[in-house]
């Protein structure tokens, strides 16, 4: 693992690393914020999963999360959104919603994607193992996960499939029903094949409808989001919730799909996670 940068930020350190990812396999970057409290004792961690076209740096530079994370004593880790490198296949038409920047946090099973597009394994297994073995400043046993759009889909889906790993999960404008929207249908068809029964394991609505877990979740959605009706479909998530499931859903008039929306409510999300991270010492 190679350190790419180390920048002081709100009394903590904004770090970036490069490493060889065995699950993908390729060279990957991730960004890590360590709050000032990490100098004294191990701190909990929140994983952030970004959306289509993003890298690990979008959240770091646009969300404004470090100030609140420094106050609360929470580490923030943002991986890239797909494998990278000359050997990694991309959409032949260079579309933004497939291939590079569009891993959808699944384990692809179809050629030519299957060798490299295993973002589920990377986020769920490889990165947490790397954190646990490489950063004494982090208590990897206390973790939460959140994300935006494609990353919101990833965060909720991963939490539902691994409820013992995360104290809580949250999402900004998530792709709630990827099996039913154009972005998800395109990605799942290419990565997973035409058999839609295989898609359900990566679909938040399908997972939450049949879950026995009760991991606390928060979802925020802007009502001026240009992708709201065609791609995000939050009403399907609300309809799929089992009775009494601990998910709080928040609508915000006037907000769109951009990082201005995320920056406006990132503090509420971090305080939400802090509540559950502190309740699970």
Short mmCIF file of C-alpha atoms in Angstrom, two decimals:
data_model
loop_
_atom_site.label_atom_id
_atom_site.label_comp_id
_atom_site.label_asym_id
_atom_site.label_seq_id
_atom_site.Cartn_x
_atom_site.Cartn_y
_atom_site.Cartn_z
CA UNK A 1 0.00 0.00 0.00
CA UNK A 2 1.39 3.37 -1.09
CA UNK A 3 0.44 6.69 0.50
CA UNK A 4 -0.40 9.19 -2.23
CA UNK A 5 -1.18 12.24 -0.09
CA UNK A 6 -1.52 13.39 3.53
CA UNK A 7 -3.31 16.72 4.11
CA UNK A 8 -4.22 18.29 7.45
CA UNK A 9 -7.96 18.96 7.74
CA UNK A 10 -10.04 20.07 10.78
CA UNK A 11 -7.33 18.86 13.13
CA UNK A 12 -7.25 15.47 11.45
CA UNK A 13 -5.66 14.03 8.33
CA UNK A 14 -7.12 13.56 4.86
CA UNK A 15 -5.18 10.66 3.36
CA UNK A 16 -5.15 8.94 -0.01
CA UNK A 17 -3.71 5.51 -0.73
CA UNK A 18 -2.98 3.33 -3.74
CA UNK A 19 -2.87 -0.45 -3.48
CA UNK A 20 -3.13 -3.62 -5.52
CA UNK A 21 -6.64 -5.01 -5.06
CA UNK A 22 -6.64 -8.79 -5.27
CA UNK A 23 -10.41 -9.15 -5.61
CA UNK A 24 -10.69 -6.99 -8.71
CA UNK A 25 -7.67 -7.40 -9.67
CA UNK A 26 -6.11 -4.03 -10.46
CA UNK A 27 -4.53 -1.03 -8.76
CA UNK A 28 -7.08 0.97 -6.77
CA UNK A 29 -7.17 4.25 -4.88
CA UNK A 30 -9.12 5.05 -1.73
CA UNK A 31 -9.43 8.16 0.44
CA UNK A 32 -9.39 8.05 4.23
CA UNK A 33 -10.09 10.81 6.76
CA UNK A 34 -8.70 10.25 10.24
CA UNK A 35 -10.18 12.59 12.88
CA UNK A 36 -7.95 14.10 15.58
CA UNK A 37 -9.28 11.61 18.17
CA UNK A 38 -7.53 8.83 16.24
CA UNK A 39 -4.21 10.04 17.64
CA UNK A 40 -5.36 8.99 21.13
CA UNK A 41 -7.48 5.87 20.62
CA UNK A 42 -9.04 3.80 17.82
CA UNK A 43 -12.12 5.42 16.27
CA UNK A 44 -15.15 3.95 14.44
CA UNK A 45 -15.39 4.11 10.66
CA UNK A 46 -18.05 5.03 8.13
CA UNK A 47 -17.69 3.80 4.55
CA UNK A 48 -18.92 6.09 1.77
CA UNK A 49 -19.91 4.67 -1.63
CA UNK A 50 -20.12 7.17 -4.48
CA UNK A 51 -22.32 7.30 -7.56
CA UNK A 52 -21.95 6.98 -11.31
CA UNK A 53 -18.88 8.67 -12.88
CA UNK A 54 -17.33 9.39 -9.47
CA UNK A 55 -13.99 8.36 -7.99
CA UNK A 56 -12.88 8.28 -4.35
CA UNK A 57 -12.20 12.02 -4.49
CA UNK A 58 -15.68 13.45 -5.20
CA UNK A 59 -16.98 12.90 -1.68
CA UNK A 60 -13.73 14.10 -0.11
CA UNK A 61 -13.71 17.43 -1.94
CA UNK A 62 -17.44 18.22 -2.25
CA UNK A 63 -19.45 16.80 0.67
CA UNK A 64 -17.92 18.83 3.50
CA UNK A 65 -18.02 15.81 5.79
CA UNK A 66 -14.67 16.20 7.54
CA UNK A 67 -15.75 19.00 9.90
CA UNK A 68 -18.50 16.92 11.50
CA UNK A 69 -16.44 13.71 11.40
CA UNK A 70 -13.66 15.54 13.25
CA UNK A 71 -16.13 16.69 15.91
CA UNK A 72 -17.63 13.23 16.36
CA UNK A 73 -14.39 11.27 16.12
CA UNK A 74 -15.34 9.18 13.08
CA UNK A 75 -13.04 7.97 10.30
CA UNK A 76 -14.38 8.20 6.74
CA UNK A 77 -13.28 5.85 3.97
CA UNK A 78 -14.26 6.39 0.33
CA UNK A 79 -13.27 3.76 -2.25
CA UNK A 80 -13.42 4.20 -6.01
CA UNK A 81 -16.61 3.22 -7.85
CA UNK A 82 -15.14 0.59 -10.19
CA UNK A 83 -11.92 -1.19 -11.07
CA UNK A 84 -9.44 0.89 -13.08
CA UNK A 85 -6.58 0.33 -15.51
CA UNK A 86 -5.82 -0.35 -19.16
CA UNK A 87 -6.64 -4.04 -18.73
CA UNK A 88 -10.09 -3.34 -17.23
CA UNK A 89 -12.96 -3.49 -19.78
CA UNK A 90 -15.11 -0.44 -20.36
CA UNK A 91 -18.33 0.21 -22.23
CA UNK A 92 -17.48 0.16 -25.97
CA UNK A 93 -19.61 3.26 -26.46
CA UNK A 94 -17.92 4.99 -23.49
CA UNK A 95 -21.31 5.45 -21.79
CA UNK A 96 -21.21 6.85 -18.27
CA UNK A 97 -23.55 4.23 -16.80
CA UNK A 98 -21.57 1.07 -17.57
CA UNK A 99 -17.94 0.07 -17.13
CA UNK A 100 -15.40 2.46 -15.64
CA UNK A 101 -16.98 4.54 -12.89
CA UNK A 102 -20.08 2.33 -12.86
CA UNK A 103 -19.30 -0.85 -10.94
CA UNK A 104 -22.71 -0.95 -9.20
CA UNK A 105 -21.13 -2.77 -6.23
CA UNK A 106 -21.91 -6.24 -7.60
CA UNK A 107 -19.80 -9.29 -8.41
CA UNK A 108 -20.07 -9.61 -12.18
CA UNK A 109 -20.53 -13.10 -13.61
CA UNK A 110 -20.56 -12.34 -17.34
CA UNK A 111 -17.72 -11.83 -19.84
CA UNK A 112 -15.84 -9.55 -20.21
CA UNK A 113 -16.70 -8.10 -16.80
CA UNK A 114 -16.36 -11.08 -14.46
CA UNK A 115 -12.59 -10.95 -13.91
CA UNK A 116 -12.39 -7.35 -12.68
CA UNK A 117 -15.88 -6.12 -11.74
CA UNK A 118 -16.14 -7.61 -8.26
CA UNK A 119 -16.86 -4.46 -6.30
CA UNK A 120 -19.08 -6.28 -3.81
CA UNK A 121 -16.17 -8.43 -2.64
CA UNK A 122 -13.87 -5.43 -2.63
CA UNK A 123 -16.12 -3.28 -0.43
CA UNK A 124 -17.43 -6.01 1.86
CA UNK A 125 -14.28 -8.08 2.40
CA UNK A 126 -11.03 -6.73 0.99
CA UNK A 127 -11.22 -3.11 2.14
CA UNK A 128 -12.35 -3.87 5.72
CA UNK A 129 -9.57 -6.46 6.02
CA UNK A 130 -7.05 -3.94 4.73
CA UNK A 131 -8.29 -1.33 7.21
CA UNK A 132 -8.16 -3.75 10.13
CA UNK A 133 -4.61 -4.85 9.35
CA UNK A 134 -3.14 -1.48 8.32
CA UNK A 135 -4.63 1.22 10.56
CA UNK A 136 -4.29 0.88 14.31
CA UNK A 137 -6.11 4.22 14.54
CA UNK A 138 -9.38 2.57 13.44
CA UNK A 139 -11.65 0.22 15.35
CA UNK A 140 -12.84 -1.77 12.33
CA UNK A 141 -15.40 -3.63 14.46
CA UNK A 142 -17.44 -0.42 14.76
CA UNK A 143 -18.55 0.41 11.21
CA UNK A 144 -21.41 2.01 9.31
CA UNK A 145 -22.00 2.51 5.60
CA UNK A 146 -23.59 5.23 3.46
CA UNK A 147 -23.64 6.40 -0.15
CA UNK A 148 -25.21 8.41 -2.95
CA UNK A 149 -27.24 7.28 -5.99
CA UNK A 150 -25.49 4.13 -7.29
CA UNK A 151 -23.54 4.23 -4.03
CA UNK A 152 -26.77 4.62 -2.06
CA UNK A 153 -27.95 1.43 -3.72
CA UNK A 154 -24.63 -0.16 -2.76
CA UNK A 155 -24.74 0.98 0.86
CA UNK A 156 -28.30 -0.19 1.57
CA UNK A 157 -27.85 -3.45 -0.33
CA UNK A 158 -24.55 -4.31 1.34
CA UNK A 159 -25.92 -3.50 4.80
CA UNK A 160 -28.99 -5.68 4.26
CA UNK A 161 -26.82 -8.58 3.14
CA UNK A 162 -24.34 -8.12 6.01
CA UNK A 163 -26.34 -6.76 8.97
CA UNK A 164 -23.85 -7.96 11.58
CA UNK A 165 -21.07 -5.89 10.00
CA UNK A 166 -22.66 -2.44 10.20
CA UNK A 167 -24.26 -0.53 13.06
CA UNK A 168 -26.33 1.53 10.60
CA UNK A 169 -26.72 2.46 6.93
CA UNK A 170 -27.88 5.55 5.05
CA UNK A 171 -28.26 6.87 1.54
CA UNK A 172 -28.76 10.06 -0.44
CA UNK A 173 -31.04 9.61 -3.46
CA UNK A 174 -30.37 5.88 -3.79
CA UNK A 175 -31.25 3.73 -6.78
CA UNK A 176 -33.85 1.87 -4.77
CA UNK A 177 -35.04 -0.73 -7.27
CA UNK A 178 -32.18 -1.33 -9.75
CA UNK A 179 -33.95 -4.35 -11.25
CA UNK A 180 -36.72 -2.01 -12.43
CA UNK A 181 -34.95 1.15 -13.62
CA UNK A 182 -32.95 1.83 -16.83
CA UNK A 183 -29.59 2.31 -15.07
CA UNK A 184 -29.91 -0.90 -13.11
CA UNK A 185 -31.39 -3.02 -15.90
CA UNK A 186 -28.51 -2.05 -18.21
CA UNK A 187 -25.82 -2.72 -15.59
CA UNK A 188 -27.33 -5.94 -14.25
CA UNK A 189 -27.90 -7.37 -17.74
CA UNK A 190 -24.25 -6.80 -18.68
CA UNK A 191 -22.70 -7.77 -15.33
CA UNK A 192 -25.06 -10.56 -14.20
CA UNK A 193 -26.78 -11.83 -17.36
CA UNK A 194 -30.39 -12.09 -18.47
CA UNK A 195 -31.60 -14.32 -15.63
CA UNK A 196 -33.37 -11.78 -13.43
CA UNK A 197 -33.60 -14.20 -10.52
CA UNK A 198 -29.89 -13.52 -10.00
CA UNK A 199 -30.49 -9.79 -9.74
CA UNK A 200 -32.53 -9.94 -6.53
CA UNK A 201 -29.45 -10.45 -4.34
CA UNK A 202 -28.32 -6.94 -5.34
CA UNK A 203 -31.71 -5.19 -5.25
CA UNK A 204 -32.52 -3.22 -2.09
CA UNK A 205 -36.30 -3.50 -2.51
CA UNK A 206 -36.14 -7.27 -2.96
CA UNK A 207 -33.78 -7.67 -0.02
CA UNK A 208 -35.61 -5.46 2.45
CA UNK A 209 -38.98 -7.03 1.67
CA UNK A 210 -37.71 -10.39 2.86
CA UNK A 211 -35.21 -9.38 5.53
CA UNK A 212 -35.27 -10.50 9.13
CA UNK A 213 -32.60 -7.96 10.04
CA UNK A 214 -33.41 -4.60 11.59
CA UNK A 215 -30.34 -2.49 10.83
CA UNK A 216 -31.27 1.19 11.31
CA UNK A 217 -31.40 3.12 8.03
CA UNK A 218 -31.90 6.70 6.87
CA UNK A 219 -32.72 7.81 3.32
CA UNK A 220 -32.84 11.41 2.08
CA UNK A 221 -34.33 12.35 -1.30
CA UNK A 222 -34.51 15.71 -3.05
CA UNK A 223 -37.87 16.40 -4.67
CA UNK A 224 -36.25 18.35 -7.53
CA UNK A 225 -33.97 15.43 -8.40
CA UNK A 226 -33.90 15.03 -12.19
CA UNK A 227 -33.63 11.24 -11.83
CA UNK A 228 -36.33 10.80 -9.20
CA UNK A 229 -39.14 9.14 -11.14
CA UNK A 230 -37.29 7.22 -13.85
CA UNK A 231 -34.21 5.94 -12.02
CA UNK A 232 -34.49 6.23 -8.22
CA UNK A 233 -38.04 5.07 -7.42
CA UNK A 234 -38.03 5.68 -3.64
CA UNK A 235 -41.76 4.91 -3.45
CA UNK A 236 -40.93 1.27 -4.22
CA UNK A 237 -38.55 1.16 -1.25
CA UNK A 238 -41.16 2.63 1.09
CA UNK A 239 -43.75 0.14 -0.18
CA UNK A 240 -41.35 -2.79 0.34
CA UNK A 241 -40.59 -1.98 3.99
CA UNK A 242 -41.70 -4.68 6.44
CA UNK A 243 -43.97 -3.36 9.22
CA UNK A 244 -41.96 -1.53 11.85
CA UNK A 245 -38.68 -1.60 9.95
CA UNK A 246 -36.33 1.10 11.37
CA UNK A 247 -35.92 3.19 8.20
CA UNK A 248 -36.50 6.94 8.33
CA UNK A 249 -37.28 8.54 4.96
CA UNK A 250 -36.84 12.29 4.43
CA UNK A 251 -38.01 14.32 1.42
CA UNK A 252 -36.54 17.76 0.72
CA UNK A 253 -38.32 20.27 -1.51
CA UNK A 254 -36.15 22.00 -4.11
CA UNK A 255 -33.04 19.80 -3.81
CA UNK A 256 -31.56 18.01 -6.82
CA UNK A 257 -29.18 15.07 -7.30
CA UNK A 258 -25.92 17.00 -6.87
CA UNK A 259 -23.33 17.23 -4.12
CA UNK A 260 -24.97 20.48 -3.01
CA UNK A 261 -27.78 18.23 -1.73
CA UNK A 262 -25.31 15.91 -0.01
CA UNK A 263 -23.41 18.80 1.58
CA UNK A 264 -26.67 20.22 2.91
CA UNK A 265 -27.55 17.09 4.91
CA UNK A 266 -24.29 15.22 5.46
CA UNK A 267 -24.18 16.40 9.08
CA UNK A 268 -27.52 14.76 9.84
CA UNK A 269 -26.28 11.50 8.34
CA UNK A 270 -23.06 11.47 10.32
CA UNK A 271 -24.89 12.24 13.56
CA UNK A 272 -27.33 9.44 12.73
CA UNK A 273 -24.44 6.98 12.37
CA UNK A 274 -22.69 8.32 15.45
CA UNK A 275 -25.74 7.50 17.54
CA UNK A 276 -25.56 3.82 16.60
CA UNK A 277 -21.79 3.53 16.54
CA UNK A 278 -21.67 4.76 20.13
CA UNK A 279 -24.48 2.37 21.07
CA UNK A 280 -22.36 -0.56 19.84
CA UNK A 281 -18.98 -0.09 21.56
#
